[in-house]
Short mmCIF file of the C-alpha atoms (twelve columns), coordinates in Angstrom:
data_MODEL
# 
_entry.id   MODEL 
# 
loop_
_atom_site.group_PDB 
_atom_site.id 
_atom_site.type_symbol 
_atom_site.label_atom_id 
_atom_site.label_alt_id 
_atom_site.label_comp_id 
_atom_site.label_asym_id 
_atom_site.label_seq_id 
_atom_site.Cartn_x 
_atom_site.Cartn_y 
_atom_site.Cartn_z 
_atom_site.pdbx_PDB_model_num 
ATOM 1   C CA . UNK A 1   -13.031 3.509   -12.218 1 
ATOM 2   C CA . UNK A 2   -12.990 -0.812  -13.377 1 
ATOM 3   C CA . UNK A 3   -11.442 -1.161  -16.708 1 
ATOM 4   C CA . UNK A 4   -9.127  2.313   -16.838 1 
ATOM 5   C CA . UNK A 5   -5.220  1.207   -15.852 1 
ATOM 6   C CA . UNK A 6   -4.267  2.616   -12.697 1 
ATOM 7   C CA . UNK A 7   -0.275  2.822   -12.016 1 
ATOM 8   C CA . UNK A 8   0.219   1.866   -8.453  1 
ATOM 9   C CA . UNK A 9   -0.125  5.037   -6.605  1 
ATOM 10  C CA . UNK A 10  -3.300  5.950   -7.673  1 
ATOM 11  C CA . UNK A 11  -4.152  2.416   -7.437  1 
ATOM 12  C CA . UNK A 12  -3.602  2.292   -3.956  1 
ATOM 13  C CA . UNK A 13  -5.341  6.083   -3.028  1 
ATOM 14  C CA . UNK A 14  -7.921  5.161   -4.462  1 
ATOM 15  C CA . UNK A 15  -8.226  2.115   -2.077  1 
ATOM 16  C CA . UNK A 16  -7.383  4.145   1.157   1 
ATOM 17  C CA . UNK A 17  -10.680 6.022   -0.199  1 
ATOM 18  C CA . UNK A 18  -12.849 3.404   -0.211  1 
ATOM 19  C CA . UNK A 19  -13.179 3.521   -4.037  1 
ATOM 20  C CA . UNK A 20  -12.444 0.441   -6.256  1 
ATOM 21  C CA . UNK A 21  -9.313  0.444   -8.211  1 
ATOM 22  C CA . UNK A 22  -8.694  -1.440  -11.804 1 
ATOM 23  C CA . UNK A 23  -7.764  -4.123  -9.727  1 
ATOM 24  C CA . UNK A 24  -6.164  -5.060  -5.768  1 
ATOM 25  C CA . UNK A 25  -3.426  -3.318  -4.356  1 
ATOM 26  C CA . UNK A 26  -1.199  -5.459  -3.032  1 
ATOM 27  C CA . UNK A 27  2.247   -4.990  -0.859  1 
ATOM 28  C CA . UNK A 28  5.013   -7.699  0.788   1 
ATOM 29  C CA . UNK A 29  6.197   -7.904  3.768   1 
ATOM 30  C CA . UNK A 30  9.155   -10.568 4.005   1 
ATOM 31  C CA . UNK A 31  12.323  -12.008 5.911   1 
ATOM 32  C CA . UNK A 32  15.598  -11.678 3.551   1 
ATOM 33  C CA . UNK A 33  15.972  -15.435 3.070   1 
ATOM 34  C CA . UNK A 34  12.496  -14.967 1.736   1 
ATOM 35  C CA . UNK A 35  13.666  -12.186 -0.722  1 
ATOM 36  C CA . UNK A 36  16.859  -14.278 -1.221  1 
ATOM 37  C CA . UNK A 37  15.230  -16.981 -2.573  1 
ATOM 38  C CA . UNK A 38  12.591  -15.012 -4.873  1 
ATOM 39  C CA . UNK A 39  15.486  -13.204 -6.507  1 
ATOM 40  C CA . UNK A 40  16.991  -17.048 -7.507  1 
ATOM 41  C CA . UNK A 41  13.851  -17.882 -8.672  1 
ATOM 42  C CA . UNK A 42  13.027  -15.015 -10.855 1 
ATOM 43  C CA . UNK A 43  16.649  -14.669 -12.030 1 
ATOM 44  C CA . UNK A 44  17.486  -10.978 -11.231 1 
ATOM 45  C CA . UNK A 45  19.809  -9.048  -8.970  1 
ATOM 46  C CA . UNK A 46  17.684  -7.061  -6.772  1 
ATOM 47  C CA . UNK A 47  15.039  -7.096  -4.586  1 
ATOM 48  C CA . UNK A 48  13.465  -3.844  -6.738  1 
ATOM 49  C CA . UNK A 49  13.212  -6.693  -9.201  1 
ATOM 50  C CA . UNK A 50  11.169  -8.894  -7.332  1 
ATOM 51  C CA . UNK A 51  8.892   -5.744  -6.142  1 
ATOM 52  C CA . UNK A 52  8.335   -4.979  -9.838  1 
ATOM 53  C CA . UNK A 53  7.904   -8.641  -10.722 1 
ATOM 54  C CA . UNK A 54  5.172   -9.272  -8.373  1 
ATOM 55  C CA . UNK A 55  3.949   -6.514  -9.124  1 
ATOM 56  C CA . UNK A 56  3.657   -4.671  -6.004  1 
ATOM 57  C CA . UNK A 57  2.493   -1.491  -5.287  1 
ATOM 58  C CA . UNK A 58  3.716   0.168   -2.326  1 
ATOM 59  C CA . UNK A 59  7.231   0.833   -1.674  1 
ATOM 60  C CA . UNK A 60  8.903   2.354   1.403   1 
ATOM 61  C CA . UNK A 61  12.043  5.190   2.287   1 
ATOM 62  C CA . UNK A 62  13.648  5.639   5.445   1 
ATOM 63  C CA . UNK A 63  17.234  8.053   5.930   1 
ATOM 64  C CA . UNK A 64  20.495  5.846   6.033   1 
ATOM 65  C CA . UNK A 65  22.041  5.268   8.812   1 
ATOM 66  C CA . UNK A 66  25.452  7.258   8.983   1 
ATOM 67  C CA . UNK A 67  26.436  7.703   12.552  1 
ATOM 68  C CA . UNK A 68  29.124  6.222   14.988  1 
ATOM 69  C CA . UNK A 69  30.264  2.890   13.969  1 
ATOM 70  C CA . UNK A 70  27.995  0.380   15.496  1 
ATOM 71  C CA . UNK A 71  29.870  -2.017  18.299  1 
ATOM 72  C CA . UNK A 72  31.222  -5.445  17.102  1 
ATOM 73  C CA . UNK A 73  31.456  -8.620  19.508  1 
ATOM 74  C CA . UNK A 74  33.617  -11.460 19.242  1 
ATOM 75  C CA . UNK A 75  30.222  -13.856 19.772  1 
ATOM 76  C CA . UNK A 76  29.221  -12.262 16.505  1 
ATOM 77  C CA . UNK A 77  26.301  -10.235 18.776  1 
ATOM 78  C CA . UNK A 78  26.397  -6.418  17.733  1 
ATOM 79  C CA . UNK A 79  24.636  -2.894  19.370  1 
ATOM 80  C CA . UNK A 80  22.162  -1.400  17.126  1 
ATOM 81  C CA . UNK A 81  21.292  2.446   17.084  1 
ATOM 82  C CA . UNK A 82  19.509  2.452   19.893  1 
ATOM 83  C CA . UNK A 83  22.297  0.774   22.163  1 
ATOM 84  C CA . UNK A 84  20.429  -2.599  21.992  1 
ATOM 85  C CA . UNK A 85  23.064  -5.371  22.120  1 
ATOM 86  C CA . UNK A 86  21.604  -8.134  19.946  1 
ATOM 87  C CA . UNK A 87  22.749  -11.773 17.647  1 
ATOM 88  C CA . UNK A 88  20.908  -13.774 15.179  1 
ATOM 89  C CA . UNK A 89  19.086  -16.402 15.786  1 
ATOM 90  C CA . UNK A 90  18.121  -17.654 12.388  1 
ATOM 91  C CA . UNK A 91  16.646  -15.217 10.318  1 
ATOM 92  C CA . UNK A 92  14.972  -13.239 13.447  1 
ATOM 93  C CA . UNK A 93  17.284  -10.718 15.767  1 
ATOM 94  C CA . UNK A 94  16.993  -11.243 19.356  1 
ATOM 95  C CA . UNK A 95  17.842  -9.011  22.174  1 
ATOM 96  C CA . UNK A 96  20.952  -9.768  24.492  1 
ATOM 97  C CA . UNK A 97  20.875  -6.974  26.381  1 
ATOM 98  C CA . UNK A 98  18.310  -4.782  27.805  1 
ATOM 99  C CA . UNK A 99  20.340  -1.482  28.130  1 
ATOM 100 C CA . UNK A 100 18.166  0.126   30.940  1 
ATOM 101 C CA . UNK A 101 17.112  -3.220  32.472  1 
ATOM 102 C CA . UNK A 102 19.011  -2.124  35.593  1 
ATOM 103 C CA . UNK A 103 18.220  1.373   35.323  1 
ATOM 104 C CA . UNK A 104 16.959  3.046   38.746  1 
ATOM 105 C CA . UNK A 105 17.404  7.102   38.625  1 
ATOM 106 C CA . UNK A 106 15.675  9.387   35.956  1 
ATOM 107 C CA . UNK A 107 18.598  10.292  35.873  1 
ATOM 108 C CA . UNK A 108 20.101  7.353   33.948  1 
ATOM 109 C CA . UNK A 109 16.998  7.942   31.204  1 
ATOM 110 C CA . UNK A 110 18.399  11.785  31.103  1 
ATOM 111 C CA . UNK A 111 22.559  10.650  30.561  1 
ATOM 112 C CA . UNK A 112 21.555  7.567   28.420  1 
ATOM 113 C CA . UNK A 113 22.812  7.908   24.417  1 
ATOM 114 C CA . UNK A 114 19.524  8.543   22.736  1 
ATOM 115 C CA . UNK A 115 19.813  8.382   18.869  1 
ATOM 116 C CA . UNK A 116 20.266  11.526  17.193  1 
ATOM 117 C CA . UNK A 117 19.049  13.413  14.307  1 
ATOM 118 C CA . UNK A 118 22.697  13.994  12.543  1 
ATOM 119 C CA . UNK A 119 23.270  9.946   12.568  1 
ATOM 120 C CA . UNK A 120 21.571  9.983   10.054  1 
ATOM 121 C CA . UNK A 121 21.588  10.918  6.065   1 
ATOM 122 C CA . UNK A 122 18.579  12.303  4.402   1 
ATOM 123 C CA . UNK A 123 20.256  13.467  1.282   1 
ATOM 124 C CA . UNK A 124 19.434  10.765  -1.115  1 
ATOM 125 C CA . UNK A 125 15.833  10.362  -0.329  1 
ATOM 126 C CA . UNK A 126 14.552  12.806  -2.708  1 
ATOM 127 C CA . UNK A 127 16.426  10.868  -5.557  1 
ATOM 128 C CA . UNK A 128 15.262  7.681   -4.346  1 
ATOM 129 C CA . UNK A 129 11.358  8.762   -4.397  1 
ATOM 130 C CA . UNK A 130 11.550  10.661  -7.583  1 
ATOM 131 C CA . UNK A 131 12.559  6.707   -8.838  1 
ATOM 132 C CA . UNK A 132 9.171   5.434   -6.762  1 
ATOM 133 C CA . UNK A 133 7.249   8.081   -7.996  1 
ATOM 134 C CA . UNK A 134 4.711   6.156   -9.317  1 
ATOM 135 C CA . UNK A 135 4.312   3.870   -6.653  1 
ATOM 136 C CA . UNK A 136 2.927   4.914   -3.318  1 
ATOM 137 C CA . UNK A 137 5.294   5.473   -0.603  1 
ATOM 138 C CA . UNK A 138 5.562   5.136   2.769   1 
ATOM 139 C CA . UNK A 139 7.722   5.996   5.202   1 
ATOM 140 C CA . UNK A 140 8.988   3.007   7.119   1 
ATOM 141 C CA . UNK A 141 11.986  1.282   8.320   1 
ATOM 142 C CA . UNK A 142 13.239  -2.079  6.562   1 
ATOM 143 C CA . UNK A 143 14.544  -3.017  9.455   1 
ATOM 144 C CA . UNK A 144 12.706  -2.726  13.290  1 
ATOM 145 C CA . UNK A 145 12.677  0.215   13.819  1 
ATOM 146 C CA . UNK A 146 9.774   2.176   12.067  1 
ATOM 147 C CA . UNK A 147 8.024   4.943   14.320  1 
ATOM 148 C CA . UNK A 148 7.217   3.608   17.356  1 
ATOM 149 C CA . UNK A 149 6.641   4.289   21.399  1 
ATOM 150 C CA . UNK A 150 5.913   1.077   23.664  1 
ATOM 151 C CA . UNK A 151 8.399   -1.317  21.523  1 
ATOM 152 C CA . UNK A 152 10.942  0.403   21.271  1 
ATOM 153 C CA . UNK A 153 10.202  1.273   25.206  1 
ATOM 154 C CA . UNK A 154 10.510  -2.658  25.873  1 
ATOM 155 C CA . UNK A 155 13.831  -3.400  24.096  1 
ATOM 156 C CA . UNK A 156 15.657  -0.723  26.133  1 
ATOM 157 C CA . UNK A 157 13.912  -1.524  29.622  1 
ATOM 158 C CA . UNK A 158 12.701  -5.275  28.721  1 
ATOM 159 C CA . UNK A 159 9.476   -6.282  28.245  1 
ATOM 160 C CA . UNK A 160 8.828   -7.698  32.044  1 
ATOM 161 C CA . UNK A 161 10.796  -4.400  33.820  1 
ATOM 162 C CA . UNK A 162 8.397   -2.294  31.474  1 
ATOM 163 C CA . UNK A 163 5.161   -3.793  32.334  1 
ATOM 164 C CA . UNK A 164 6.174   -3.656  35.825  1 
ATOM 165 C CA . UNK A 165 7.184   0.684   35.330  1 
ATOM 166 C CA . UNK A 166 3.381   1.053   33.558  1 
ATOM 167 C CA . UNK A 167 2.142   0.032   37.642  1 
ATOM 168 C CA . UNK A 168 4.697   0.706   39.909  1 
ATOM 169 C CA . UNK A 169 6.733   3.604   38.076  1 
ATOM 170 C CA . UNK A 170 4.819   5.305   35.624  1 
ATOM 171 C CA . UNK A 171 6.755   8.759   35.679  1 
ATOM 172 C CA . UNK A 172 9.688   6.445   34.943  1 
ATOM 173 C CA . UNK A 173 7.561   4.629   31.733  1 
ATOM 174 C CA . UNK A 174 6.845   8.076   30.750  1 
ATOM 175 C CA . UNK A 175 9.711   9.398   30.336  1 
ATOM 176 C CA . UNK A 176 10.846  6.726   28.372  1 
ATOM 177 C CA . UNK A 177 8.598   6.938   25.978  1 
ATOM 178 C CA . UNK A 178 8.595   10.999  25.402  1 
ATOM 179 C CA . UNK A 179 12.512  10.117  24.637  1 
ATOM 180 C CA . UNK A 180 11.844  7.980   22.283  1 
ATOM 181 C CA . UNK A 181 8.318   9.871   20.617  1 
ATOM 182 C CA . UNK A 182 10.961  12.840  20.873  1 
ATOM 183 C CA . UNK A 183 13.619  10.918  18.371  1 
ATOM 184 C CA . UNK A 184 10.621  9.591   16.319  1 
ATOM 185 C CA . UNK A 185 8.920   13.103  16.005  1 
ATOM 186 C CA . UNK A 186 12.103  14.737  14.709  1 
ATOM 187 C CA . UNK A 187 13.038  12.227  12.478  1 
ATOM 188 C CA . UNK A 188 9.443   11.949  10.556  1 
ATOM 189 C CA . UNK A 189 9.348   15.871  10.533  1 
ATOM 190 C CA . UNK A 190 13.488  15.582  8.839   1 
ATOM 191 C CA . UNK A 191 12.176  13.119  6.109   1 
ATOM 192 C CA . UNK A 192 8.365   15.142  5.717   1 
ATOM 193 C CA . UNK A 193 10.155  18.310  4.683   1 
ATOM 194 C CA . UNK A 194 12.525  16.818  2.773   1 
ATOM 195 C CA . UNK A 195 10.120  14.355  0.552   1 
ATOM 196 C CA . UNK A 196 6.315   15.310  1.679   1 
ATOM 197 C CA . UNK A 197 5.105   15.863  -1.830  1 
ATOM 198 C CA . UNK A 198 6.204   12.209  -2.931  1 
ATOM 199 C CA . UNK A 199 5.019   10.607  0.318   1 
ATOM 200 C CA . UNK A 200 1.745   9.295   0.305   1 
ATOM 201 C CA . UNK A 201 1.060   7.418   3.812   1 
ATOM 202 C CA . UNK A 202 3.040   7.775   6.997   1 
ATOM 203 C CA . UNK A 203 3.230   4.782   8.970   1 
ATOM 204 C CA . UNK A 204 3.315   4.001   13.352  1 
ATOM 205 C CA . UNK A 205 4.359   0.623   14.449  1 
ATOM 206 C CA . UNK A 206 3.400   -0.395  17.900  1 
ATOM 207 C CA . UNK A 207 2.322   -4.337  18.812  1 
ATOM 208 C CA . UNK A 208 -0.411  -4.112  21.313  1 
ATOM 209 C CA . UNK A 209 -2.114  -7.277  21.015  1 
ATOM 210 C CA . UNK A 210 -1.280  -10.738 22.155  1 
ATOM 211 C CA . UNK A 211 -3.383  -13.748 19.952  1 
ATOM 212 C CA . UNK A 212 -5.671  -13.629 22.569  1 
ATOM 213 C CA . UNK A 213 -6.038  -10.686 24.305  1 
ATOM 214 C CA . UNK A 214 -4.279  -6.798  24.659  1 
ATOM 215 C CA . UNK A 215 -1.095  -6.679  25.724  1 
ATOM 216 C CA . UNK A 216 -2.013  -3.491  28.089  1 
ATOM 217 C CA . UNK A 217 -4.887  -2.840  29.950  1 
ATOM 218 C CA . UNK A 218 -7.387  -0.058  27.512  1 
ATOM 219 C CA . UNK A 219 -7.323  2.360   30.796  1 
ATOM 220 C CA . UNK A 220 -3.265  2.356   30.492  1 
ATOM 221 C CA . UNK A 221 -3.179  2.710   26.630  1 
ATOM 222 C CA . UNK A 222 -5.254  5.817   26.848  1 
ATOM 223 C CA . UNK A 223 -2.816  7.489   29.343  1 
ATOM 224 C CA . UNK A 224 0.384   6.038   27.780  1 
ATOM 225 C CA . UNK A 225 -0.025  5.061   24.430  1 
ATOM 226 C CA . UNK A 226 -2.765  7.264   23.396  1 
ATOM 227 C CA . UNK A 227 -1.084  11.013  23.956  1 
ATOM 228 C CA . UNK A 228 2.044   9.289   22.207  1 
ATOM 229 C CA . UNK A 229 -0.143  8.361   18.897  1 
ATOM 230 C CA . UNK A 230 -2.045  11.170  18.605  1 
ATOM 231 C CA . UNK A 231 1.270   13.648  18.357  1 
ATOM 232 C CA . UNK A 232 2.172   11.076  14.992  1 
ATOM 233 C CA . UNK A 233 -1.153  10.991  13.552  1 
ATOM 234 C CA . UNK A 234 -1.365  14.881  13.966  1 
ATOM 235 C CA . UNK A 235 2.513   15.127  12.342  1 
ATOM 236 C CA . UNK A 236 1.142   12.853  9.674   1 
ATOM 237 C CA . UNK A 237 -2.147  14.749  9.198   1 
ATOM 238 C CA . UNK A 238 -0.193  18.091  9.171   1 
ATOM 239 C CA . UNK A 239 1.510   17.157  6.354   1 
ATOM 240 C CA . UNK A 240 -1.882  15.692  4.238   1 
ATOM 241 C CA . UNK A 241 -0.729  11.460  4.658   1 
ATOM 242 C CA . UNK A 242 -2.485  8.568   5.240   1 
ATOM 243 C CA . UNK A 243 -1.921  7.377   8.468   1 
ATOM 244 C CA . UNK A 244 -1.372  3.472   8.849   1 
ATOM 245 C CA . UNK A 245 -1.160  1.771   12.637  1 
ATOM 246 C CA . UNK A 246 0.161   -1.402  13.153  1 
ATOM 247 C CA . UNK A 247 -0.633  -3.527  16.104  1 
ATOM 248 C CA . UNK A 248 -0.449  -7.550  15.694  1 
ATOM 249 C CA . UNK A 249 -2.530  -9.279  17.977  1 
ATOM 250 C CA . UNK A 250 -6.338  -9.467  18.770  1 
ATOM 251 C CA . UNK A 251 -7.023  -5.467  18.833  1 
ATOM 252 C CA . UNK A 252 -10.191 -5.083  18.115  1 
ATOM 253 C CA . UNK A 253 -11.491 -3.933  21.570  1 
ATOM 254 C CA . UNK A 254 -8.997  -0.671  20.439  1 
ATOM 255 C CA . UNK A 255 -10.008 -0.347  16.736  1 
ATOM 256 C CA . UNK A 256 -12.833 2.230   17.700  1 
ATOM 257 C CA . UNK A 257 -10.248 4.726   19.871  1 
ATOM 258 C CA . UNK A 258 -7.483  4.474   16.351  1 
ATOM 259 C CA . UNK A 259 -10.142 5.522   14.419  1 
ATOM 260 C CA . UNK A 260 -11.258 8.317   16.447  1 
ATOM 261 C CA . UNK A 261 -7.442  9.725   16.550  1 
ATOM 262 C CA . UNK A 262 -7.387  9.365   12.504  1 
ATOM 263 C CA . UNK A 263 -6.151  6.285   11.411  1 
ATOM 264 C CA . UNK A 264 -6.240  5.244   7.696   1 
ATOM 265 C CA . UNK A 265 -5.286  2.321   7.549   1 
ATOM 266 C CA . UNK A 266 -4.969  -0.763  9.783   1 
ATOM 267 C CA . UNK A 267 -2.362  -3.720  9.614   1 
ATOM 268 C CA . UNK A 268 -1.661  -6.348  9.813   1 
ATOM 269 C CA . UNK A 269 -5.685  -7.496  11.041  1 
ATOM 270 C CA . UNK A 270 -4.102  -11.141 12.047  1 
ATOM 271 C CA . UNK A 271 -6.762  -13.805 11.167  1 
ATOM 272 C CA . UNK A 272 -5.335  -16.248 13.354  1 
ATOM 273 C CA . UNK A 273 -5.549  -14.143 16.420  1 
ATOM 274 C CA . UNK A 274 -9.123  -13.768 19.181  1 
ATOM 275 C CA . UNK A 275 -11.791 -11.889 17.768  1 
ATOM 276 C CA . UNK A 276 -9.976  -10.801 14.727  1 
ATOM 277 C CA . UNK A 277 -12.630 -12.150 12.096  1 
ATOM 278 C CA . UNK A 278 -12.057 -10.642 8.801   1 
ATOM 279 C CA . UNK A 279 -16.023 -10.502 8.165   1 
ATOM 280 C CA . UNK A 280 -16.899 -9.211  11.279  1 
ATOM 281 C CA . UNK A 281 -14.488 -6.575  11.482  1 
ATOM 282 C CA . UNK A 282 -15.171 -5.310  7.902   1 
ATOM 283 C CA . UNK A 283 -18.512 -5.101  8.759   1 
ATOM 284 C CA . UNK A 284 -18.024 -3.030  11.629  1 
ATOM 285 C CA . UNK A 285 -14.783 -1.351  10.378  1 
ATOM 286 C CA . UNK A 286 -14.649 -1.444  7.112   1 
ATOM 287 C CA . UNK A 287 -16.776 1.794   6.020   1 
ATOM 288 C CA . UNK A 288 -14.215 3.852   8.564   1 
ATOM 289 C CA . UNK A 289 -10.881 2.701   7.848   1 
ATOM 290 C CA . UNK A 290 -8.709  0.492   4.595   1 
ATOM 291 C CA . UNK A 291 -7.082  -3.145  5.761   1 
ATOM 292 C CA . UNK A 292 -3.681  -3.966  5.090   1 
ATOM 293 C CA . UNK A 293 -2.369  -7.419  5.883   1 
ATOM 294 C CA . UNK A 294 -4.981  -10.112 6.345   1 
ATOM 295 C CA . UNK A 295 -2.873  -13.277 4.615   1 
ATOM 296 C CA . UNK A 296 -1.901  -15.831 7.270   1 
ATOM 297 C CA . UNK A 297 2.114   -16.002 7.902   1 
ATOM 298 C CA . UNK A 298 1.827   -18.431 10.501  1 
ATOM 299 C CA . UNK A 299 -0.195  -21.685 8.847   1 
ATOM 300 C CA . UNK A 300 -1.282  -20.746 5.704   1 
ATOM 301 C CA . UNK A 301 1.575   -19.468 3.944   1 
ATOM 302 C CA . UNK A 302 3.858   -21.890 5.896   1 
ATOM 303 C CA . UNK A 303 1.206   -25.529 5.915   1 
ATOM 304 C CA . UNK A 304 -1.190  -24.946 2.377   1 
ATOM 305 C CA . UNK A 305 -0.623  -25.881 -0.938  1 
ATOM 306 C CA . UNK A 306 -0.400  -22.841 -3.596  1 
ATOM 307 C CA . UNK A 307 -4.397  -24.496 -4.430  1 
ATOM 308 C CA . UNK A 308 -5.756  -23.815 -0.855  1 
ATOM 309 C CA . UNK A 309 -3.996  -20.178 -0.373  1 
ATOM 310 C CA . UNK A 310 -5.695  -18.389 -3.843  1 
ATOM 311 C CA . UNK A 311 -8.826  -20.018 -2.289  1 
ATOM 312 C CA . UNK A 312 -8.209  -18.501 0.791   1 
ATOM 313 C CA . UNK A 313 -6.920  -15.602 -1.125  1 
ATOM 314 C CA . UNK A 314 -9.932  -15.067 -2.966  1 
ATOM 315 C CA . UNK A 315 -12.044 -15.115 -0.056  1 
ATOM 316 C CA . UNK A 316 -10.126 -12.840 1.875   1 
ATOM 317 C CA . UNK A 317 -10.062 -9.780  -0.693  1 
ATOM 318 C CA . UNK A 318 -13.564 -10.850 -1.525  1 
ATOM 319 C CA . UNK A 319 -14.801 -10.000 2.323   1 
ATOM 320 C CA . UNK A 320 -12.279 -7.489  3.687   1 
ATOM 321 C CA . UNK A 321 -11.936 -5.511  -0.134  1 
ATOM 322 C CA . UNK A 322 -15.554 -5.392  -0.864  1 
ATOM 323 C CA . UNK A 323 -16.440 -1.809  -1.743  1 
ATOM 324 C CA . UNK A 324 -12.023 -1.407  -1.973  1 
ATOM 325 C CA . UNK A 325 -10.514 -0.895  1.037   1 
ATOM 326 C CA . UNK A 326 -8.240  -3.375  1.438   1 
ATOM 327 C CA . UNK A 327 -4.170  -4.098  0.141   1 
ATOM 328 C CA . UNK A 328 -3.534  -7.361  -0.194  1 
ATOM 329 C CA . UNK A 329 -0.118  -8.143  1.765   1 
ATOM 330 C CA . UNK A 330 1.160   -10.548 5.044   1 
ATOM 331 C CA . UNK A 331 -0.168  -10.925 8.275   1 
ATOM 332 C CA . UNK A 332 3.397   -10.085 8.858   1 
ATOM 333 C CA . UNK A 333 6.930   -10.787 7.382   1 
ATOM 334 C CA . UNK A 334 6.720   -14.009 5.233   1 
ATOM 335 C CA . UNK A 335 8.822   -16.964 7.089   1 
ATOM 336 C CA . UNK A 336 11.808  -18.477 5.293   1 
ATOM 337 C CA . UNK A 337 10.405  -22.025 6.244   1 
ATOM 338 C CA . UNK A 338 7.609   -20.601 3.850   1 
ATOM 339 C CA . UNK A 339 7.338   -22.788 0.445   1 
ATOM 340 C CA . UNK A 340 8.361   -20.692 -2.614  1 
ATOM 341 C CA . UNK A 341 5.441   -21.859 -4.825  1 
ATOM 342 C CA . UNK A 342 2.782   -20.578 -2.169  1 
ATOM 343 C CA . UNK A 343 4.103   -16.808 -2.027  1 
ATOM 344 C CA . UNK A 344 3.630   -17.260 -5.833  1 
ATOM 345 C CA . UNK A 345 0.086   -18.386 -5.158  1 
ATOM 346 C CA . UNK A 346 -0.513  -15.559 -2.402  1 
ATOM 347 C CA . UNK A 347 0.389   -12.681 -5.654  1 
ATOM 348 C CA . UNK A 348 -1.762  -14.814 -8.138  1 
ATOM 349 C CA . UNK A 349 -5.205  -13.924 -7.708  1 
# 
């Protein structure tokens, strides 16, 4: 295959399948100020033009929110479509109000204003997908709400309250998780009904790790998260799609479980987290998983020189990309403080 030109879709699919592609496939995750700077640097007017100039191989699609007008407040905060009140802190969104934080009765969960499928417009998905037909296409929200369960549950309830629920009120935790699950199953079913013939990757995002270990115990993962994850994965597999799972942090302990459940692509390989050494991860799991990410946004891209970044990216590509199975990407959204020349160096390999 090497020496034969592939388009982006062919390149990514070959790589997921553990085959050598004509070159290393790439993806870009970045916060808005970063893409703004890249547009200015290249002298172009759209993010898509940036993606093309950087030769990014993956595109994402998501339906447009057209539901009830979202509440805006005089202090600049707003409510998103989950009913979570937020505000901007620099380039980040932070939560001002967890709407289910003080809920005590199951009725309050049932009566909550959960997102509805009719709040989203799916009519333009096919047109978008046709434009991206030569790229690998993933179902992924450009904001914070790609398919997930634990993350939204913690946003709604607050992290501290939800963690207590897992121990003290498991029925309460499961009720919230199930509401989130059912919404995303419906949303993804509609997306796949519309454009399954274009979609390549079914994306799930739920952070289960901290820098030093798991956020919840393996037993809690099995009880609370595994049944949900299995339903998402089964939905993707029903349509013949590759499944990509995102979790930051030190999650090595759960990787065998991800493989067992049917995950094909693991993101982001947070190399700064405990036990997430790329060489060891590749040796243990590289025959069963494709890896996506690995380029550290916390230190490497922010603090290193372009020459150091190029060297590290080449080394990482040789480790994770040995015999295929690696998509070059940052470990999360590239931070606004990242020097522009460092971003360009990452893709200049």
